[in-house]
GROMACS .gro file of C-alpha atoms in nm:
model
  378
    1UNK     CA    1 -15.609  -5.651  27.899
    2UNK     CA    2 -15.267  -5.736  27.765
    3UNK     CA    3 -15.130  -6.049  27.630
    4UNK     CA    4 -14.841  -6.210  27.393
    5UNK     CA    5 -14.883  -6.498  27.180
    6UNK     CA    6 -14.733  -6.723  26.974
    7UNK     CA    7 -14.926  -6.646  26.594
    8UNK     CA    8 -14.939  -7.037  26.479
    9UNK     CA    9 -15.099  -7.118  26.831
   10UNK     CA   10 -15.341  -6.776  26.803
   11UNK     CA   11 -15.426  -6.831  26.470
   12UNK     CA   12 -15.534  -7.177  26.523
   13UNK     CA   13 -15.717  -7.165  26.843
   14UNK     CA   14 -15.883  -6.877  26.705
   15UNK     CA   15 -16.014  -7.049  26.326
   16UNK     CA   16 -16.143  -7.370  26.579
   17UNK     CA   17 -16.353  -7.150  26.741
   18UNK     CA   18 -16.483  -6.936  26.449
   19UNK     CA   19 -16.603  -7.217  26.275
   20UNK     CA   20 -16.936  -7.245  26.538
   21UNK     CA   21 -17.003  -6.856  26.456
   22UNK     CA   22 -17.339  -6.844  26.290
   23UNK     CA   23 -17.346  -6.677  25.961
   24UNK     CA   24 -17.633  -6.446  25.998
   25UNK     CA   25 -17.631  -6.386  26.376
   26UNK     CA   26 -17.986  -6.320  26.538
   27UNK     CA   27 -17.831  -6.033  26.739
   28UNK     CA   28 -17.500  -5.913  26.675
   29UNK     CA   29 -17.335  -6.001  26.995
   30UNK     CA   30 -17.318  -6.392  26.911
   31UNK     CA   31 -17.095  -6.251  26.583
   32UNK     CA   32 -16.834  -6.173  26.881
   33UNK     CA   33 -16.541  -6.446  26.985
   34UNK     CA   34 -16.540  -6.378  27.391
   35UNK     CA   35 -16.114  -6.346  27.495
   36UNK     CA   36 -16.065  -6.409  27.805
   37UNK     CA   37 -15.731  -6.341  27.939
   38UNK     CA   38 -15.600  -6.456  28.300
   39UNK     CA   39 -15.342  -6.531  28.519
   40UNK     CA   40 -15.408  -6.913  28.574
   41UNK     CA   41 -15.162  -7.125  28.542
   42UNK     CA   42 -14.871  -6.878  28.428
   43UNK     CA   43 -15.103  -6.702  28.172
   44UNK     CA   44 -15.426  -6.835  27.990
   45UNK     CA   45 -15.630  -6.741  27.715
   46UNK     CA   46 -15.961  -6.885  27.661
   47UNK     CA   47 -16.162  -6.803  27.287
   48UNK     CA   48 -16.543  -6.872  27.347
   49UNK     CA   49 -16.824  -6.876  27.075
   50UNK     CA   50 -17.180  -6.937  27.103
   51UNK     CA   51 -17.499  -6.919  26.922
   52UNK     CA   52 -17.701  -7.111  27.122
   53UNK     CA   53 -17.707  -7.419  26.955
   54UNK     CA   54 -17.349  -7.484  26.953
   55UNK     CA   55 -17.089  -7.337  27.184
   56UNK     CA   56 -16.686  -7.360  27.120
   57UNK     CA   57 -16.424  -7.324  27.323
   58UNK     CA   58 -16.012  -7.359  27.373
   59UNK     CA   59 -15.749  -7.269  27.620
   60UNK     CA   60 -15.407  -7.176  27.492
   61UNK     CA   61 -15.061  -7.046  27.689
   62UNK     CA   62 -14.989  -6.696  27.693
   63UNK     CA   63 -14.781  -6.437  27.844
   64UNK     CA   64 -14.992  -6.248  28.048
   65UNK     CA   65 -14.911  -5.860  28.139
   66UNK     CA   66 -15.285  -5.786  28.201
   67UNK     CA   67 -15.580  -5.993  28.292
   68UNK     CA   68 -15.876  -5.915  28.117
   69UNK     CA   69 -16.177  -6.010  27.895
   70UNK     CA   70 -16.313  -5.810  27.572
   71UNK     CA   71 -16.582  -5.901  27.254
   72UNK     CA   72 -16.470  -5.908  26.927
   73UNK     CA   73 -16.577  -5.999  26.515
   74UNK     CA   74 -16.511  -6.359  26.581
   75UNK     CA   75 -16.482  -6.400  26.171
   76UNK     CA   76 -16.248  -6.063  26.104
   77UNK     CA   77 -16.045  -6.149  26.428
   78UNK     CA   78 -16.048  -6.519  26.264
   79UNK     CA   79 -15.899  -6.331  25.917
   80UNK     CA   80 -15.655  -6.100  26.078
   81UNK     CA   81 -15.503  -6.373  26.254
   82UNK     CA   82 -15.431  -6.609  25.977
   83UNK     CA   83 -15.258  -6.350  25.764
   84UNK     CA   84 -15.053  -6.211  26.048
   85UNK     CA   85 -14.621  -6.273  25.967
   86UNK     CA   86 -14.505  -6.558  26.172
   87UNK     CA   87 -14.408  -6.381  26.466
   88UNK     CA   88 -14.531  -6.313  26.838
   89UNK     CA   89 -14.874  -6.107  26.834
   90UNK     CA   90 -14.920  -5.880  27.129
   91UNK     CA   91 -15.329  -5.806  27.179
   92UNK     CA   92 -15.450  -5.529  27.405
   93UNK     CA   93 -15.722  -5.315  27.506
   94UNK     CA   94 -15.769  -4.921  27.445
   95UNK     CA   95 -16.073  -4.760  27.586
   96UNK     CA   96 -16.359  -4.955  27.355
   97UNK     CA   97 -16.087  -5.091  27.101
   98UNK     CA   98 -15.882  -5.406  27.075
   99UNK     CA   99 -15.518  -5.346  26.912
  100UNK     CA  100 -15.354  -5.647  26.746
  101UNK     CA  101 -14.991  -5.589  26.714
  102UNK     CA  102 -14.767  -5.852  26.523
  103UNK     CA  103 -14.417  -5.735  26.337
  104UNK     CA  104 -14.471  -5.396  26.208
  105UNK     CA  105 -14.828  -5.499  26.136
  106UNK     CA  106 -15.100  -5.323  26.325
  107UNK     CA  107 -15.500  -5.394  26.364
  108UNK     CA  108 -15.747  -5.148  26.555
  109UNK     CA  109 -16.066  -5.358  26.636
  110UNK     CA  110 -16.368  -5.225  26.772
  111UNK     CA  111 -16.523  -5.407  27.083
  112UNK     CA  112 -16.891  -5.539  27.133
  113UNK     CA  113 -17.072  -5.520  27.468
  114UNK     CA  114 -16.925  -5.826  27.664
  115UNK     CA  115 -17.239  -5.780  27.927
  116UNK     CA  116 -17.493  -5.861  27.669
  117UNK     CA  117 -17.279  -6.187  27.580
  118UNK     CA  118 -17.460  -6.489  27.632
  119UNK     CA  119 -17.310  -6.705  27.920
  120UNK     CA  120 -17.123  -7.052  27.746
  121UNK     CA  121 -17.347  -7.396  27.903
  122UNK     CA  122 -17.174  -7.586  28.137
  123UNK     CA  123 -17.012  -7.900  28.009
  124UNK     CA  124 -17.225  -8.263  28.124
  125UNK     CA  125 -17.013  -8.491  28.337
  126UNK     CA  126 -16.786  -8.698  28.086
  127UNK     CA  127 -16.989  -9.038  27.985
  128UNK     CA  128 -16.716  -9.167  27.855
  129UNK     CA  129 -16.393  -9.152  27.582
  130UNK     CA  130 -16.276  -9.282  27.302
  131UNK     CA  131 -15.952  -9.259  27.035
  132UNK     CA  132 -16.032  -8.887  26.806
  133UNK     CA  133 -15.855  -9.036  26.542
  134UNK     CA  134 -16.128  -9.367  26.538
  135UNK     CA  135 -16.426  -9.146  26.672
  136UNK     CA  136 -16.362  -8.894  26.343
  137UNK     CA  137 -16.328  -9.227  26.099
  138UNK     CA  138 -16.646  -9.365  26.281
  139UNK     CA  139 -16.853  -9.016  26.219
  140UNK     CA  140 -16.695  -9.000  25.876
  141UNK     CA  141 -16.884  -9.345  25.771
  142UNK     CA  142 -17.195  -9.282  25.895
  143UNK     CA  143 -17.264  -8.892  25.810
  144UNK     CA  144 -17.277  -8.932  25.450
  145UNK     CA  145 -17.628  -9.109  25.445
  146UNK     CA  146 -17.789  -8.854  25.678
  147UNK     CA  147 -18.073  -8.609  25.516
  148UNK     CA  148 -18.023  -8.261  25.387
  149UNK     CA  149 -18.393  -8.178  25.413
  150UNK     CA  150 -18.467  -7.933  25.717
  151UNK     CA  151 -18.781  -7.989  25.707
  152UNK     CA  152 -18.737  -8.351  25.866
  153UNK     CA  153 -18.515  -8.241  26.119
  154UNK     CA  154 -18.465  -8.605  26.283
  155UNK     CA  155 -18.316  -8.713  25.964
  156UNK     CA  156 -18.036  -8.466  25.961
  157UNK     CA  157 -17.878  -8.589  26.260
  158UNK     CA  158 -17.666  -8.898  26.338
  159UNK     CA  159 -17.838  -9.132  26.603
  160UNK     CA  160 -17.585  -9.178  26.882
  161UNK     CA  161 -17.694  -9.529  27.116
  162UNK     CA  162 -17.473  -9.602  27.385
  163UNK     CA  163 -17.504  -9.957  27.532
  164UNK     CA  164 -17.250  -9.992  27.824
  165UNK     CA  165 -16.881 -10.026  27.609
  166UNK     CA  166 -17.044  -9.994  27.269
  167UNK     CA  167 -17.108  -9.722  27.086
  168UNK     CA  168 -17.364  -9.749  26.767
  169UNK     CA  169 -17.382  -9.422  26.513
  170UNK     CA  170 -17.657  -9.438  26.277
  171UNK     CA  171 -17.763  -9.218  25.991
  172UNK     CA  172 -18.033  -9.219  25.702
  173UNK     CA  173 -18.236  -9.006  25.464
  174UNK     CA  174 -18.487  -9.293  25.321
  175UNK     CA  175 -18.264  -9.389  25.064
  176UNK     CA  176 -17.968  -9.540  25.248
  177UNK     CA  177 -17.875  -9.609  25.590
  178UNK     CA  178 -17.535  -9.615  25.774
  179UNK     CA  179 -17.456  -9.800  26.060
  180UNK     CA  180 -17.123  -9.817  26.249
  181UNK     CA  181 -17.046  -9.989  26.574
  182UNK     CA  182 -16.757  -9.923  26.775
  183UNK     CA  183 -16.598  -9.980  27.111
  184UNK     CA  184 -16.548  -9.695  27.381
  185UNK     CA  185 -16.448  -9.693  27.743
  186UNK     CA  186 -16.756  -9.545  27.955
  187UNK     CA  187 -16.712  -9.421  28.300
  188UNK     CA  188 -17.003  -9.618  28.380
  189UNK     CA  189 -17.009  -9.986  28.260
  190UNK     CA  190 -17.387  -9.973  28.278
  191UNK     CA  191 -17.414  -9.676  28.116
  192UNK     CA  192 -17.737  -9.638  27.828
  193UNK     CA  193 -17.820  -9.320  27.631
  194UNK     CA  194 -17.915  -9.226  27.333
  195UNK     CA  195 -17.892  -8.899  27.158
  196UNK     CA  196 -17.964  -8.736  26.798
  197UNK     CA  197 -17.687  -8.532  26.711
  198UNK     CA  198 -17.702  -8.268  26.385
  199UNK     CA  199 -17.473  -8.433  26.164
  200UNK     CA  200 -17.286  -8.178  25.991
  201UNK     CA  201 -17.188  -8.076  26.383
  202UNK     CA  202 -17.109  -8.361  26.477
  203UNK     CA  203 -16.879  -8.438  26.096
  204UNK     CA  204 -16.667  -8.131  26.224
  205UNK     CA  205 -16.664  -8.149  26.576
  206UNK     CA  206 -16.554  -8.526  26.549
  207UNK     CA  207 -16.242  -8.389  26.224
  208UNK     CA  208 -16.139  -8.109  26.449
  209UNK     CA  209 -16.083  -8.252  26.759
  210UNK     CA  210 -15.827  -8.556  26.623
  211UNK     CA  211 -15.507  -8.353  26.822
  212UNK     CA  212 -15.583  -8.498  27.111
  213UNK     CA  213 -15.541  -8.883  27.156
  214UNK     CA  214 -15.892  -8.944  27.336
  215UNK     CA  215 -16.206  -8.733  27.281
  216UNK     CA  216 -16.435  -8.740  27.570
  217UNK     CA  217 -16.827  -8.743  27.539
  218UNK     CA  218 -17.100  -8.581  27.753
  219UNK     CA  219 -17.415  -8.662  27.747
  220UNK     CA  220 -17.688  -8.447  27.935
  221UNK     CA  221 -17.951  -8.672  28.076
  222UNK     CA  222 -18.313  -8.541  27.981
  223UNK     CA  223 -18.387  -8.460  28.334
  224UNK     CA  224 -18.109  -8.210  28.336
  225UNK     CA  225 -18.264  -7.982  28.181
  226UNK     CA  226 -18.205  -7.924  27.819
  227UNK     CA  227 -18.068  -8.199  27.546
  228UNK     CA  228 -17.795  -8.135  27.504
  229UNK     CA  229 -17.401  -8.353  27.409
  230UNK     CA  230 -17.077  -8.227  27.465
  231UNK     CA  231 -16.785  -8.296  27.304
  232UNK     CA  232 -16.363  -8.222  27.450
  233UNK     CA  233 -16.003  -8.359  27.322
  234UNK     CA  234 -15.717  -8.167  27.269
  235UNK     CA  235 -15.771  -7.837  27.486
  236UNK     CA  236 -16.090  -7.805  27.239
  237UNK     CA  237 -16.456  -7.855  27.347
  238UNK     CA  238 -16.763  -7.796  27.248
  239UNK     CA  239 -17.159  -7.815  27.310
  240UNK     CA  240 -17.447  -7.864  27.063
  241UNK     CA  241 -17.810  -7.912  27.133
  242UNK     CA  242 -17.968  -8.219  27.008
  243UNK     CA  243 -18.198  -8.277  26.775
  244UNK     CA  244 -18.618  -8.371  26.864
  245UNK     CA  245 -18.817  -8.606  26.700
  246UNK     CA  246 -18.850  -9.000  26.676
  247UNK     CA  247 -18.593  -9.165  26.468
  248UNK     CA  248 -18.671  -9.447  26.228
  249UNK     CA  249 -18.675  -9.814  26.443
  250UNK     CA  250 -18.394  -9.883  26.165
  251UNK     CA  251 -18.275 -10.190  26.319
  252UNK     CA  252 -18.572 -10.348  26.131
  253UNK     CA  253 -18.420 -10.272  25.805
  254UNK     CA  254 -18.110 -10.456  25.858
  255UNK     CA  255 -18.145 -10.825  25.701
  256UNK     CA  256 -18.073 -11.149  25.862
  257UNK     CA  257 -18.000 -11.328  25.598
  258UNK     CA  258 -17.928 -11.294  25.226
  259UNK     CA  259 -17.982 -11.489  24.930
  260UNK     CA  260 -17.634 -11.355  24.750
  261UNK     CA  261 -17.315 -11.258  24.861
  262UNK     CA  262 -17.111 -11.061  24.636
  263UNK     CA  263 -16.684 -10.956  24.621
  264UNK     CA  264 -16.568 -10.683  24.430
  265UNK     CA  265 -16.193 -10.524  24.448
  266UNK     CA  266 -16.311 -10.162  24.582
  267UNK     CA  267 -16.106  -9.919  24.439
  268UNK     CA  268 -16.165 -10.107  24.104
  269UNK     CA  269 -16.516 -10.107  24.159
  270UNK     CA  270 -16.545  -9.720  24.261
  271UNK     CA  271 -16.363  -9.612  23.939
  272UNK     CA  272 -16.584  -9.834  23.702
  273UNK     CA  273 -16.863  -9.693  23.879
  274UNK     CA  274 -16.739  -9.311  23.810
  275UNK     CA  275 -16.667  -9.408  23.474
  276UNK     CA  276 -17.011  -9.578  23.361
  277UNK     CA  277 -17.225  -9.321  23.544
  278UNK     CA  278 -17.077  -9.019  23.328
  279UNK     CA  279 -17.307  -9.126  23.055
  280UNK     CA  280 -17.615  -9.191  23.337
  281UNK     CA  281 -17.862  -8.874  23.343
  282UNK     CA  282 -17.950  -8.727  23.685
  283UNK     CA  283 -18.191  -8.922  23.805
  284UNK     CA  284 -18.122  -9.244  23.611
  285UNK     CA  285 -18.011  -9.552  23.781
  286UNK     CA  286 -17.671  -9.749  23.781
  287UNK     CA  287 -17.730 -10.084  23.636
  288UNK     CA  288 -17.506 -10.392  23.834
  289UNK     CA  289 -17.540 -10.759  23.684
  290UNK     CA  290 -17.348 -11.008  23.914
  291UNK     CA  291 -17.278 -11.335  23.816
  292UNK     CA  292 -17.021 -11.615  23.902
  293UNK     CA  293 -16.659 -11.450  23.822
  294UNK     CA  294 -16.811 -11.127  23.716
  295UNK     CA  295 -17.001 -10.760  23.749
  296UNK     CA  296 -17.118 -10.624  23.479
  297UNK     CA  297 -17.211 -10.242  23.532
  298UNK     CA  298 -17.424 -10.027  23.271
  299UNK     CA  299 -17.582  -9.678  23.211
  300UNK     CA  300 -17.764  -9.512  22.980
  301UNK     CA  301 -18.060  -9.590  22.748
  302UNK     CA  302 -18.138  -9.676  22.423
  303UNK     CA  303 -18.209  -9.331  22.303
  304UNK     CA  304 -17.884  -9.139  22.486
  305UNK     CA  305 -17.522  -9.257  22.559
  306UNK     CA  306 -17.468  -9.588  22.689
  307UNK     CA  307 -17.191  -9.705  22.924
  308UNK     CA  308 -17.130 -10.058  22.963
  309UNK     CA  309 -16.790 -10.226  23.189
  310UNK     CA  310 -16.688 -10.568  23.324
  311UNK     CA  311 -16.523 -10.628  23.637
  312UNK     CA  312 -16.423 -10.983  23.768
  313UNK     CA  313 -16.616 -11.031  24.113
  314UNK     CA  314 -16.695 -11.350  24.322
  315UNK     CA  315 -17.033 -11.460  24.371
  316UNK     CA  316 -17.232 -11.704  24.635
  317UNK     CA  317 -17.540 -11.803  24.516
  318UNK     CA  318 -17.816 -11.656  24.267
  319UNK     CA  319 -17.737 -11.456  23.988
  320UNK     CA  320 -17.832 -11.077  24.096
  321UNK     CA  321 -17.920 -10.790  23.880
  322UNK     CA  322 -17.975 -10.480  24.039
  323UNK     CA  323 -17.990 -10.060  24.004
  324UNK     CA  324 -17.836  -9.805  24.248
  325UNK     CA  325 -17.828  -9.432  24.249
  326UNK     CA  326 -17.431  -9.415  24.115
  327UNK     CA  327 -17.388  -9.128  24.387
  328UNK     CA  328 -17.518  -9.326  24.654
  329UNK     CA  329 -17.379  -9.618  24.596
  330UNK     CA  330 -16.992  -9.429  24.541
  331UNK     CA  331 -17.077  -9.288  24.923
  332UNK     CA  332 -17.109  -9.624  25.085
  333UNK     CA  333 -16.807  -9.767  24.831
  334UNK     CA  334 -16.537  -9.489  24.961
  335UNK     CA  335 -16.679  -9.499  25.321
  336UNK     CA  336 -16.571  -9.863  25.382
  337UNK     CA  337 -16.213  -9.937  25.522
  338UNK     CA  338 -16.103 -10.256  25.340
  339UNK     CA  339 -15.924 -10.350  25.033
  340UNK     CA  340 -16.291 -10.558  24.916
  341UNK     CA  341 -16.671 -10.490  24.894
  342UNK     CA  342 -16.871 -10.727  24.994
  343UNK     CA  343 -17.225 -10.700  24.886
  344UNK     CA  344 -17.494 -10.863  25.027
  345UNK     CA  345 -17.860 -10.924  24.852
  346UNK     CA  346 -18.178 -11.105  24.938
  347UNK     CA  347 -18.374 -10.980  24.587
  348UNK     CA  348 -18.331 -10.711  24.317
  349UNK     CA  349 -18.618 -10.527  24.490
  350UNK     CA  350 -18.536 -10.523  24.865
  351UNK     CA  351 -18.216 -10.337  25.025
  352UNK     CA  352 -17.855 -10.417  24.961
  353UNK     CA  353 -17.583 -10.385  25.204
  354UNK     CA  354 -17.221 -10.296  25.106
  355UNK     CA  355 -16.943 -10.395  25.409
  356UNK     CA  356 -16.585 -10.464  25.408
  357UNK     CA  357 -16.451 -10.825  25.379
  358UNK     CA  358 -16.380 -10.900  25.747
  359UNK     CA  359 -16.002 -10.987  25.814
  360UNK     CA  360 -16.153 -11.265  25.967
  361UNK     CA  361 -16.442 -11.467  25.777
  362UNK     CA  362 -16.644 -11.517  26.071
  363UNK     CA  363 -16.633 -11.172  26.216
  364UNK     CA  364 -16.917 -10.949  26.146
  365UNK     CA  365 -16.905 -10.609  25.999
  366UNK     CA  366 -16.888 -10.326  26.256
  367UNK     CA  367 -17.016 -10.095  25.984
  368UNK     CA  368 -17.279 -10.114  25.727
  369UNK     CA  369 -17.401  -9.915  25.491
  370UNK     CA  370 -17.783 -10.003  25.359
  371UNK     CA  371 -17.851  -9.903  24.981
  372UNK     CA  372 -18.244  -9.910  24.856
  373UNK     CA  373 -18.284 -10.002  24.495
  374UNK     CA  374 -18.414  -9.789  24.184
  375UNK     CA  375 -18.658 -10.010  24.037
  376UNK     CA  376 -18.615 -10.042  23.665
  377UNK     CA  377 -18.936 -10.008  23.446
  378UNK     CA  378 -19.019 -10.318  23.218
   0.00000   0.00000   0.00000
């Protein structure tokens, strides 16, 4: 094998497809990035990683003098690269060793058994596609309320429902929930699926693959085999295996309607809310009084350091006074995308749910972000 390429195009292709390489590989050959270099289409090289959960994989141009395919140190390949000079890298084969050549700077790698390297899965037919650059916002929103306990796996994923040209993502860990509908193009008007996604997979799949304009989505039917989503935009895609397990019928946590509706000016409201909770302990609560014209936020006790700030704020109907987790309640504050917070209450007790102020008054939120109370003693 013998190939030239450009370093900014190497470099890149090659720290996309690192990032899937599992940390403490269960045998050694899934530390190995797969190159395989061919003729195709006046010279292509194709980076593959895999470790069985998730597979990665990308296509860049080359200039090829021999085809070929070898196993590498996906991470040290992934290191080499991105401190090479800015200059063409040539990257060939010697008996059991990989040479990277770039300026007058010279690598000897040594190769892993390509045989015992896993085969990639195949890619599901496309379901459908939709804009990276809205898919990654969408993902964004809704990842930050799923769980970080493994040992309720169907908590850590994001809770993908497909309904024909809608697309709902859903995420909680008990405490909050996140909900974000958006609007896709399916090959299949009729199309309905559902999926549980890991959601730190699916955070950087959806961030990485915003070069392309569209990102296309496959979804592997159950009687396909193995459950399984796939994920392509940009020259990039990628494969993870879903999550098992029953996801919370969350739908019934959403309110219908709400006893008070409260506006706050966001980014004024997210610093008050950094400011007051520096005095709050760990596990002590964000106080919020709303009333009509203002919000009055506090922290701290009696016996420590109190906080106390007022912020002006509309109100429709009853007076509210409420407590949050501060970090929760920043999450689903700097995930919304509009210039005011509307907050929406039925009692003091029972859920909360922070959304943007529609451009238009009548429109309903396509994302909402569910927030359960801390219940103050006395």
């Amino acid at each position: 094998m013998k190939f030239r390429v450009e370093r900014d195009v190497l470099a890149d292709a090659v720290a996309w497809t690192a990032r899937s390489l599992p940390s403490r590989p269960s045998v050694p050959v899934l530390a190995g990035m797969l190159l395989d270099a061919t003729a195709d289409e006046g010279g292509r090289l194709k980076l593959s990683s895999f470790d069985y959960e998730v597979s990665a994989q990308v296509s860049v141009d080359i200039d090829v003098e021999d085809a070929g395919t070898t196993l590498v140190s996906g991470r040290l390949l992934a290191e080499i690269t991105k401190n090479l000079p800015p200059q063409t890298v040539e990257i060939s084969t010697d008996g059991a060793k990989v040479v990277v050549s770039c300026g007058s700077a010279k690598f000897t790698l040594l190769t892993l058994p390509v045989e015992d390297y896993p085969s990639l899965p195949a890619m599901p037919e496309p379901t459908g596609s939709i804009g990276s650059d809205a898919f990654a916002a969408a993902v964004g929103q809704v990842a930050i309320a799923a769980g970080r306990d493994d040992t309720l796996p169907m908590l850590t994923g994001v809770r993908v429902e497909i309904e024909g040209d809608t697309v709902t993502l859903a995420s909680t860990d008990r405490y909050r929930l996140a909900v974000r509908e958006l609007v896709w193009k399916p090959e299949n008007p009729d199309v309905s699926a559902v999926a549980l996604v890991p959601a730190k997979t699916l955070a950087d799949t959806a961030k990485s693959l915003t070069s392309g304009a569209e990102v296309s989505i496959a979804l592997a039917n159950a009687e396909s085999g193995e459950g399984m989503i796939g994920f392509e935009g940009g020259g990039r895609r990628t494969t993870t295996r879903l999550l098992d397990g029953e996801f919370p019928k969350y739908r019934a946590l959403l309110p219908d309607s709400f006893n008070s509706v409260a506006e706050v000016q966001r980014g004024e409201f997210i610093e008050a809310v950094k400011r007051v909770s520096l005095v709050a302990e760990r596990n002590t609560p964000l106080r919020l009084a709303f009333s009509e014209g203002q919000l009055v936020l506090e922290a701290g006790t009696g016996d420590e350091a109190q906080a106390v700030e007022a912020l002006d704020a509309s109100l429709d109907g009853d007076e509210v006074q409420i407590a949050f987790n501060s970090a929760f309640l920043l999450d689903g504050l700097s995930a919304i995308d509009s210039d005011v917070a509307r907050l929406q209450f039925t009692t003091s007790t029972k859920p909360a749910i922070i959304t943007g102020k529609p451009a238009d008054d009548d429109a309903t939120a396509d994302y909402r972000y569910l927030i359960m109370p801390v219940r103050l003693s006395g």
